[in-house]
Short mmCIF file of C-alpha atoms in Angstrom, two decimals:
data_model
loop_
_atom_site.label_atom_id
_atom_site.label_comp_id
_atom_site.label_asym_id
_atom_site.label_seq_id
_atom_site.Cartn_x
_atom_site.Cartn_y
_atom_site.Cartn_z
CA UNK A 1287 -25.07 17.30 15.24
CA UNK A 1288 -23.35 20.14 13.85
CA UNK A 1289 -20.17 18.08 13.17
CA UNK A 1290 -21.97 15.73 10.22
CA UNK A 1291 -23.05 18.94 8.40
CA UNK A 1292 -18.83 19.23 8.01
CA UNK A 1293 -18.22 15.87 6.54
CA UNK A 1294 -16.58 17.35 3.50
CA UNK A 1295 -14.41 19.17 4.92
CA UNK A 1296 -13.42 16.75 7.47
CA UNK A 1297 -12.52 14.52 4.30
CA UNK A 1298 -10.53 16.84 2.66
CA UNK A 1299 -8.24 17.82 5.69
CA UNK A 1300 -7.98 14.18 5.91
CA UNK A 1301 -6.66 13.45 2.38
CA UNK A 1302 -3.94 16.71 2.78
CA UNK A 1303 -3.00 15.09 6.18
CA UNK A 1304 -2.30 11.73 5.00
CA UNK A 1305 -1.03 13.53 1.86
CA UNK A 1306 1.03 16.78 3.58
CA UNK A 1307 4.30 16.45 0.91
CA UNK A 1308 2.73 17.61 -2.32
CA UNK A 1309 5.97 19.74 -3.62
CA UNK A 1310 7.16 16.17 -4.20
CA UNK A 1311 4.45 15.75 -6.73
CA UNK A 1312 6.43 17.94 -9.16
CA UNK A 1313 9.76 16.13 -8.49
CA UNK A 1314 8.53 12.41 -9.23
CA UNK A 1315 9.93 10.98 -6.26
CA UNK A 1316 8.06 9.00 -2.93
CA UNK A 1317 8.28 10.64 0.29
CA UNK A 1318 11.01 7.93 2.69
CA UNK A 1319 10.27 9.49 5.99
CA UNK A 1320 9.81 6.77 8.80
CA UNK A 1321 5.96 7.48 8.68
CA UNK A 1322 5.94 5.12 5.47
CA UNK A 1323 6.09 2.45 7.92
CA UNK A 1324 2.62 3.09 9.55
CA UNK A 1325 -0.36 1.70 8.00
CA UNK A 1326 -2.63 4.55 7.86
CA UNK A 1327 -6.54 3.23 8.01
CA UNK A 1328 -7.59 4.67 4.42
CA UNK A 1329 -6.80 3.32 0.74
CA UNK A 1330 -4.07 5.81 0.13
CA UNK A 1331 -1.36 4.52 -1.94
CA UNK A 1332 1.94 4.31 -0.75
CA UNK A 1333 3.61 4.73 -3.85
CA UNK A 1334 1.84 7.91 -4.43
CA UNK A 1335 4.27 10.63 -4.08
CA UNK A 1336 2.39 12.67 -1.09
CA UNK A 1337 1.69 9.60 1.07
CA UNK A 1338 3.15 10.04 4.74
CA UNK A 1339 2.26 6.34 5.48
CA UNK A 1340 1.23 2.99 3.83
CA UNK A 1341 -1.64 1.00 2.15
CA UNK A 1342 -2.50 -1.26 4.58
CA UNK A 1343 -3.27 -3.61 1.49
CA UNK A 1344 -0.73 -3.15 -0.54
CA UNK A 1345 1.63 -4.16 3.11
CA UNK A 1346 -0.80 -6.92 3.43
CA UNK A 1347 -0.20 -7.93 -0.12
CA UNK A 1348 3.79 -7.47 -0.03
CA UNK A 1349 3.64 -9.37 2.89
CA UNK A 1350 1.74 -12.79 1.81
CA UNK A 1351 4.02 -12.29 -1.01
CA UNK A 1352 7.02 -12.58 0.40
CA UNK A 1353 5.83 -15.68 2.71
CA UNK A 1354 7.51 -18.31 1.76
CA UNK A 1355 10.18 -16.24 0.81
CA UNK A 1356 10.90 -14.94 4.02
CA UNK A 1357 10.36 -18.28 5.49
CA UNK A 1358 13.10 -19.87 3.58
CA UNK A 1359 15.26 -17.27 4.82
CA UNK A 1360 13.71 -18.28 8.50
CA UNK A 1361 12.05 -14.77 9.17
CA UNK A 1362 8.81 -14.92 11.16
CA UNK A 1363 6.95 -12.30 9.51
CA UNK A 1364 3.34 -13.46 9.37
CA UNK A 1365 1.87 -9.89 8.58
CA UNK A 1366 0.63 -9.49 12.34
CA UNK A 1367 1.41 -5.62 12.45
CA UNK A 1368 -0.39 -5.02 9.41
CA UNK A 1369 -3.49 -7.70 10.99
CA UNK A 1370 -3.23 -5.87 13.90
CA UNK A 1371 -3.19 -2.29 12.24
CA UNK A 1372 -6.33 -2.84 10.53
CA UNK A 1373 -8.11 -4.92 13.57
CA UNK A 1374 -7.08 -2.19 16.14
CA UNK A 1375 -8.85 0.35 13.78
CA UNK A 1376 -11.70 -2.04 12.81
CA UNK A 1377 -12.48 -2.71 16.91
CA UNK A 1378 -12.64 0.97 17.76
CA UNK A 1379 -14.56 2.72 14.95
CA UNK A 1380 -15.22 0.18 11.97
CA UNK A 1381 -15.59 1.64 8.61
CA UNK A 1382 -15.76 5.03 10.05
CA UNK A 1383 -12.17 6.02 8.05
CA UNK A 1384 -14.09 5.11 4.92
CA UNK A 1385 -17.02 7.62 5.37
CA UNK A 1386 -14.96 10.19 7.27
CA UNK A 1387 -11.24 10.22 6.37
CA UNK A 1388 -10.69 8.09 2.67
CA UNK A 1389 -9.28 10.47 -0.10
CA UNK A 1390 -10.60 8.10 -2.81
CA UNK A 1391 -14.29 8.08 -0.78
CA UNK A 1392 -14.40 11.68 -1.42
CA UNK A 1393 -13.24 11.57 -4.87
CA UNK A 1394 -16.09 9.62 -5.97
CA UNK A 1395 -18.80 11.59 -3.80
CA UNK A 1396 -17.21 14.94 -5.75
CA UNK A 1397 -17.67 12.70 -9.03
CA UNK A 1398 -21.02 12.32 -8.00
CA UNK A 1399 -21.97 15.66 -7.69
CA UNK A 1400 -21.33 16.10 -11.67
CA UNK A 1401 -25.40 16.56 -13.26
CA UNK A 1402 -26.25 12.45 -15.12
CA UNK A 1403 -28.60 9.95 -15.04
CA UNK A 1404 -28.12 8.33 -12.31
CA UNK A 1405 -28.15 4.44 -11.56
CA UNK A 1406 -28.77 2.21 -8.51
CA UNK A 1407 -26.42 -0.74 -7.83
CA UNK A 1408 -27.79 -3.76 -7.23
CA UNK A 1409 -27.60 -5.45 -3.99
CA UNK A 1410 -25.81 -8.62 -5.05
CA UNK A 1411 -23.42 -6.83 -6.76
CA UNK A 1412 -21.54 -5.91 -2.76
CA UNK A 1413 -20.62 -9.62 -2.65
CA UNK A 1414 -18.00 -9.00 -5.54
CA UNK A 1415 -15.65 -7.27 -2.90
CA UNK A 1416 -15.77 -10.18 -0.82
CA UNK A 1417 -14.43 -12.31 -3.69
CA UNK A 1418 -11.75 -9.71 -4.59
CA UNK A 1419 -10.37 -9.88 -0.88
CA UNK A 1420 -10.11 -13.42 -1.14
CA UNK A 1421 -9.11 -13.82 -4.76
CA UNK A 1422 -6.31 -11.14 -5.49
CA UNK A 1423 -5.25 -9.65 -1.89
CA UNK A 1424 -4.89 -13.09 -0.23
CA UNK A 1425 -4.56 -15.95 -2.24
CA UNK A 1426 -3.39 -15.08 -5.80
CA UNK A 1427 -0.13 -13.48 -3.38
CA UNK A 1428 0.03 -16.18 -1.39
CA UNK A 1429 -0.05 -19.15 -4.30
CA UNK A 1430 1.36 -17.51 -7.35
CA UNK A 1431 4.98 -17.09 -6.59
CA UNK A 1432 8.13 -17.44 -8.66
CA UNK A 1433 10.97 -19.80 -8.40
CA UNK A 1434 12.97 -17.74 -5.09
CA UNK A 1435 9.46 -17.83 -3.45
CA UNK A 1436 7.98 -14.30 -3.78
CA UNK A 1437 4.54 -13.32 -4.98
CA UNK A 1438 2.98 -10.28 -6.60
CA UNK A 1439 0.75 -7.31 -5.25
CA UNK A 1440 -1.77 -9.09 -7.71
CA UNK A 1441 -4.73 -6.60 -6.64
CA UNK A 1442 -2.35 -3.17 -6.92
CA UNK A 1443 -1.20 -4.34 -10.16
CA UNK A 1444 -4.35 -5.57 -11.69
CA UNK A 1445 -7.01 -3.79 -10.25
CA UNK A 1446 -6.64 -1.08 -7.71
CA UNK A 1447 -7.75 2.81 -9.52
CA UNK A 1448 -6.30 4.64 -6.15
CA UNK A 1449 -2.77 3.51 -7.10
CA UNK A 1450 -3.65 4.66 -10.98
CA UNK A 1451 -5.03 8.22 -10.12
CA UNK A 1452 -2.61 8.91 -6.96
CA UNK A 1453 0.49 7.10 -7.66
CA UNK A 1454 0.87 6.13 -11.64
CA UNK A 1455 -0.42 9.43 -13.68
CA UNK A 1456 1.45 11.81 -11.55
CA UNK A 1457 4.52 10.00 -11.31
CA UNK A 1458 4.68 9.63 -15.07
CA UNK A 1459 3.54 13.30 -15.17
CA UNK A 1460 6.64 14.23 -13.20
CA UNK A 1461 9.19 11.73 -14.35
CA UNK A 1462 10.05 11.70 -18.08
CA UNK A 1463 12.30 8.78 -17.93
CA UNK A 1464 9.71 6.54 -16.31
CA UNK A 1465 7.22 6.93 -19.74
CA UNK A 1466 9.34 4.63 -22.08
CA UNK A 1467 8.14 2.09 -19.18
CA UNK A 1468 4.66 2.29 -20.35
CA UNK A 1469 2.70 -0.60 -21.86
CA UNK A 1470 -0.13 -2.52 -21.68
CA UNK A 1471 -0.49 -3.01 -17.90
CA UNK A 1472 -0.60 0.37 -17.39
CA UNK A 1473 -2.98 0.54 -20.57
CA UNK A 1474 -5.58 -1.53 -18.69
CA UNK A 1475 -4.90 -0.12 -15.44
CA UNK A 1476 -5.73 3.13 -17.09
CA UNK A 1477 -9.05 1.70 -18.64
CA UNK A 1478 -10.00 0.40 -15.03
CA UNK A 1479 -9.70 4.07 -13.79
CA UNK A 1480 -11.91 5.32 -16.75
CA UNK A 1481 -14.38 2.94 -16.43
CA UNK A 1482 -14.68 3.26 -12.60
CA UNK A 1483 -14.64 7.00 -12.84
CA UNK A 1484 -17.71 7.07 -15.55
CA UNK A 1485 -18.83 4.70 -12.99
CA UNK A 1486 -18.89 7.21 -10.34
CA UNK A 1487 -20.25 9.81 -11.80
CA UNK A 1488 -23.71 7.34 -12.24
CA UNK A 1489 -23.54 6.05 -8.89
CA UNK A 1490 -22.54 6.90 -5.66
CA UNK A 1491 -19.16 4.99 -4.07
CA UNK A 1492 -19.15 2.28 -6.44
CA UNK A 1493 -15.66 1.41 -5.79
CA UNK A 1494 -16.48 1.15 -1.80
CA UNK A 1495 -19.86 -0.66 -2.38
CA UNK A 1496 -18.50 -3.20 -5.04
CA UNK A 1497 -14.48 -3.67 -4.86
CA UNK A 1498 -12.50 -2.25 -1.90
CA UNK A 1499 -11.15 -5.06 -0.01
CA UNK A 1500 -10.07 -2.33 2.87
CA UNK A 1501 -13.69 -1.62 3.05
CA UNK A 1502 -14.28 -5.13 2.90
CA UNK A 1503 -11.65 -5.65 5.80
CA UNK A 1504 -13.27 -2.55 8.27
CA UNK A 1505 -16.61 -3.90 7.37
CA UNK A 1506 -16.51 -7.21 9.16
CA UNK A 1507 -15.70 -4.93 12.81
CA UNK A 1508 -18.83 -2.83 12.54
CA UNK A 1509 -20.87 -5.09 14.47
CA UNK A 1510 -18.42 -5.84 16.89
CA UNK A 1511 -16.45 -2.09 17.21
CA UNK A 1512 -16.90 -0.11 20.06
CA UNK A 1513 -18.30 2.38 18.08
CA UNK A 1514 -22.15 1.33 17.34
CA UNK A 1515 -24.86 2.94 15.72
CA UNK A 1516 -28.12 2.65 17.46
CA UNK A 1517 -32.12 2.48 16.76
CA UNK A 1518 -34.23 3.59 18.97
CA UNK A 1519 -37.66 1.88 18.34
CA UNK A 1520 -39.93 3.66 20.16
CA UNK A 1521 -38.54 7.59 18.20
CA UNK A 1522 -38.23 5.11 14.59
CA UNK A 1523 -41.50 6.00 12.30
CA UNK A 1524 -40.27 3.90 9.91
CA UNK A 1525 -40.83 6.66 7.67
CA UNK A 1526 -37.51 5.69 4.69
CA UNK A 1527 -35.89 8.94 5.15
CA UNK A 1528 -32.55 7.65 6.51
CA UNK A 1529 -32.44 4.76 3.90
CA UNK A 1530 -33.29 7.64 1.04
CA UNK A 1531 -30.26 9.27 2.62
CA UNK A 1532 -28.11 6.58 2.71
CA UNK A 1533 -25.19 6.59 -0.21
CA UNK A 1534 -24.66 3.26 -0.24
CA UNK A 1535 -28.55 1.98 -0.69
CA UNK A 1536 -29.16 0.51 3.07
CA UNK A 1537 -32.11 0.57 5.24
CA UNK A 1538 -29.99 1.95 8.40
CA UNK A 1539 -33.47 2.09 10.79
CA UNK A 1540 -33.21 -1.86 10.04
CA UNK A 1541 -29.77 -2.74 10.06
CA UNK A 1542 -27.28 -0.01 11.98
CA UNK A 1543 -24.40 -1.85 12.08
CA UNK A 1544 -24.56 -3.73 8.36
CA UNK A 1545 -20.39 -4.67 6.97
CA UNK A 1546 -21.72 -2.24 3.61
CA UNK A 1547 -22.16 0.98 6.00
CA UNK A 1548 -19.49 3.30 5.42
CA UNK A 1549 -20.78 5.25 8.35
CA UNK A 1550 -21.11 8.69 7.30
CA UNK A 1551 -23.82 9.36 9.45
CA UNK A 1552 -26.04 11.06 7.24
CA UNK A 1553 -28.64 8.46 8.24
CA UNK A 1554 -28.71 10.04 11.87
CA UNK A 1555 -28.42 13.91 10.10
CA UNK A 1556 -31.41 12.92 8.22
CA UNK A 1557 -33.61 11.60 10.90
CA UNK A 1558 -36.29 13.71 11.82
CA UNK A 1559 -36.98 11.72 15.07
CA UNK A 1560 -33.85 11.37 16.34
CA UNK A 1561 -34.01 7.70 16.38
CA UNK A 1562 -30.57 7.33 15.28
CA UNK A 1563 -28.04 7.50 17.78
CA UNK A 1564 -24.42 6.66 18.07
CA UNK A 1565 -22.54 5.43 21.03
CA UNK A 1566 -18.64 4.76 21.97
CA UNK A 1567 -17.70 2.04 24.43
CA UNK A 1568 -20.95 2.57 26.21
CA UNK A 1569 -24.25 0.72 26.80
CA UNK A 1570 -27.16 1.19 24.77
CA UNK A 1571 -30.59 -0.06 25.89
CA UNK A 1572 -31.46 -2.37 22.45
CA UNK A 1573 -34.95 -1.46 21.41
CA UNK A 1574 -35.81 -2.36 17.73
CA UNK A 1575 -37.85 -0.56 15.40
CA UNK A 1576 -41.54 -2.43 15.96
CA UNK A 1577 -43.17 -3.76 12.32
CA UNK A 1578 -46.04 -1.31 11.38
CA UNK A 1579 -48.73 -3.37 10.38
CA UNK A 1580 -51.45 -2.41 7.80
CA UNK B 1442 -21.47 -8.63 25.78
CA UNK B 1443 -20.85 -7.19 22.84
CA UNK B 1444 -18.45 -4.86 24.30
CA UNK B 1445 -16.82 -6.92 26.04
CA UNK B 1446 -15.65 -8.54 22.77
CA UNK B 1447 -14.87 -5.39 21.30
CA UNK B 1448 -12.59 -4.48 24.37
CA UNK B 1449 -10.84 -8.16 23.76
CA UNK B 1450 -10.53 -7.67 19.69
CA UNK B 1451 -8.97 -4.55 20.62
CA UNK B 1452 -6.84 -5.58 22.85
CA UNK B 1453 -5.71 -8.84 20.58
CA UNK B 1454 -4.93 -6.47 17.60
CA UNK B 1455 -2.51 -4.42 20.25
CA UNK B 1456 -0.96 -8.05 20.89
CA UNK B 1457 -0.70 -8.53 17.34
CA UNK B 1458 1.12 -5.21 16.67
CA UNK B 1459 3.34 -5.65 19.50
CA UNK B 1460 4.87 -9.33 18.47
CA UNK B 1461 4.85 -7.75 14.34
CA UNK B 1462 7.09 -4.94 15.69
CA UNK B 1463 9.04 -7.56 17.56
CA UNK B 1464 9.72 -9.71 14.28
CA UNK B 1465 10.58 -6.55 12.23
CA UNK B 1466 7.25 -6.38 10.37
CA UNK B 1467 7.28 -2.23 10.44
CA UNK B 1468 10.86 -2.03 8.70
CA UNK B 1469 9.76 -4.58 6.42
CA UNK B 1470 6.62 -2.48 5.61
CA UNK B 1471 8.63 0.72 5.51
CA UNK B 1472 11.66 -0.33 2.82
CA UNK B 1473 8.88 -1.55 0.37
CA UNK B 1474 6.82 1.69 0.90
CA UNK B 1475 9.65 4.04 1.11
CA UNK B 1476 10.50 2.69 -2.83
CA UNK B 1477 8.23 3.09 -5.96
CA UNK B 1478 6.97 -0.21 -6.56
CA UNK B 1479 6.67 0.71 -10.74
CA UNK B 1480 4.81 -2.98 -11.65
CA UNK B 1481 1.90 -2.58 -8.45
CA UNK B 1482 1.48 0.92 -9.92
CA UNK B 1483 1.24 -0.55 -13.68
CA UNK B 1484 4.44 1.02 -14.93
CA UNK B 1485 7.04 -1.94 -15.88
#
C-alpha cells in the first residue's frame, strides 16, 4: 500500500492540523477558540499555545478533579464526554491516532533517527503505563483533593514531557513575566523531558511503549475496534520480518491486535507474503498462522 | 461477534457524549483549556 510508505508525512500534517495557530507561539498566549472544547484523539497539550483542541487526559484529569467539587455544588459532570471521546475513537480505529496522527509519536521516531547505540526495552517494562493510568490520571485526582474539594492534574504536573516541550518552554520562551514563576517543579519537569528525550534517541517510542496513559486508554479498543488487523495463516511463513519491523518490539504475525500496537502498519509494509491484512467493519475469515515444527 | 460489540461500544460512547454535552461537560472542558493552566505545565 502506497499510503504506509507516507506515514511521515501523514504525521506531520497531523501535528500542524491539530497545531494550525503557531503565530501565537511568539505572543505567549493559548489559542480560546471553541475548538478547545473538543478532545482531539492525540497527546497534544492544551495549554500549548498552537493547540486547536484538548488533551483528552489532561480533561479527564480536570475532571476527576473537580468531582467532588462539582458535586457539592450538585453538577452532574461525571467526565462522560471525555469517556465517550476517547471510547468513540478507541471503537472505530484503536491506537491508530498514536501511529498515524500523535505529534509527540513523531517526535520520538525523528529522535530516533539521530546515529547511537541503540537499546531494546524490555517487555515488562509496558506494564508501567498501566500503573501510571491508574496511579496519577485516576486516582491521585480523584483522592488527593484540598479542603473546597478539588484535585490536581497530578500526571500533567508531575510527569507528562508533551506539556514540557509543547506548552512550558515556549511559553516561558515567549512570556518574560511568566520566568520569575520558575522553580523546582518545573526543574524536574525539565529533567523528565531530558531524560526521556536521551531516552528516545536509544530506543524507539519509549514514552508510548512505557508511560502514555492515552496510549494506554486506545490500547484496551484494539481488539474490540472495528478496525482489525488480520493474519492470514496459510500466506504467514513465519519468517520474523514483520516483528523485526515492528517499533515497538511485537511479534504482529502472532498477536495483530495486541493493547502495545501503535498500529503503524509497517508490519503489513514489511510483509513479503502479504499475510497481513487490515479490515474496517467487515468480516475476516480467522485463519491463524500454523506452528512450524522442526 | 466481535463486531457486533464494536458496533455497540461505538454506539455507547455516542450515548456517553450525548448525556456529557447535556450536563455541560464540553464548556467545562473548554474554560479550563481555553486558560494556561501554569502548575499542570510546571510553572507556579
Amino acid at each position: 500500500m502506497k499510503i504506509l510508505k507516507k506515514r511521515k508525512w501523514f504525521q506531520s500534517f497531523s501535528a500542524l492540523l491539530f497545531n494550525p495557530n503557531i503565530p501565537l507561539f511568539f505572543k505567549g498566549a493559548v489559542y480560546k477558540g471553541q475548538t478547545k472544547g473538543i478532545c482531539v484523539p492525540i497527546l497534544n497539550c492544551y495549554s500549548c499555545p498552537a493547540a486547536l483542541g484538548a488533551c483528552p487526559i489532561g480533561a479527564l484529569q480536570n475532571s476527576l478533579a473537580n468531582l467532588r467539587f462539582n458535586l457539592s455544588l450538585g453538577l452532574n459532570q461525571f467526565g462522560l464526554y471525555i469517556i465517550g471521546s476517547l471510547s468513540v475513537v478507541g471503537s472505530l480505529i484503536g491506537r491508530l491516532p498514536c501511529g498515524w496522527l500523535c505529534p509527540f509519536g513523531l517526535i520520538q521516531e525523528l529522535l530516533y533517527k539521530i546515529p547511537s547505540p541503540k537499546l531494546k526495552i524490555p517487555g515488562y517494562f509496558r506494564y508501567f503505563r498501566y500503573g501510571v493510568l491508574v496511579v496519577f490520571v485516576i486516582l491521585m485526582p480523584l483522592i488527593l483533593v484540598d479542603s473546597a474539594g478539588l484535585g490536581q492534574t497530578w500526571f500533567c504536573k508531575l510527569i507528562c514531557p508533551a506539556g514540557t516541550l509543547e506548552a512550558g518552554i515556549p511559553l516561558l520562551a515567549a512570556n518574560p513575566a511568566l520566568r520569575s514563576q520558575v522553580g523546582l517543579l518545573f526543574a524536574w519537569k525539565f529533567i523528565v523531558l531530558a531524560a526521556f528525550f536521551i531516552w528516545m534517541v536509544l530506543s524507539l517510542r519509549p514514552f508510548c511503549r512505557t508511560t502514555c496513559p492515552l496510549g494506554t486508554i486506545l490500547g484496551f479498543f484494539n481488539k474490540v475496534s472495528l478496525f482489525q488487523m488480520h493474519v492470514d495463516g496459510d500466506k504467514c511463513t513465519q519468517c520474523g520480518l514483520c516483528t523485526q519491523a515492528c517499533p515497538v518490539g511485537l511479534e504482529p504475525h502472532e498477536t495483530p491486535n495486541s493493547p502495545d500496537c501503535i498500529r503503524c502498519l509497517k508490519c503489513i509494509d514489511t510483509c513479503t507474503y502479504g499475510a497481513l491484512d487490515i479490515s474496517f467493519l467487515k468480516k475476516y475469515p480467522v485463519n491463524r498462522p500454523k506452528k512450524i515444527r522442526i | 461477534m466481535k463486531r457486533k460489540l464494536s458496533l455497540l461500544l461505538f454506539f455507547l460512547s455516542v450515548i456517553l457524549i450525548i448525556i456529557g454535552l447535556n450536563t455541560g461537560e464540553f464548556i467545562a472542558v473548554l474554560e479550563k483549556a481555553v486558560t494556561v493552566c501554569l502548575s499542570c505545565i510546571g510553572i507556579g
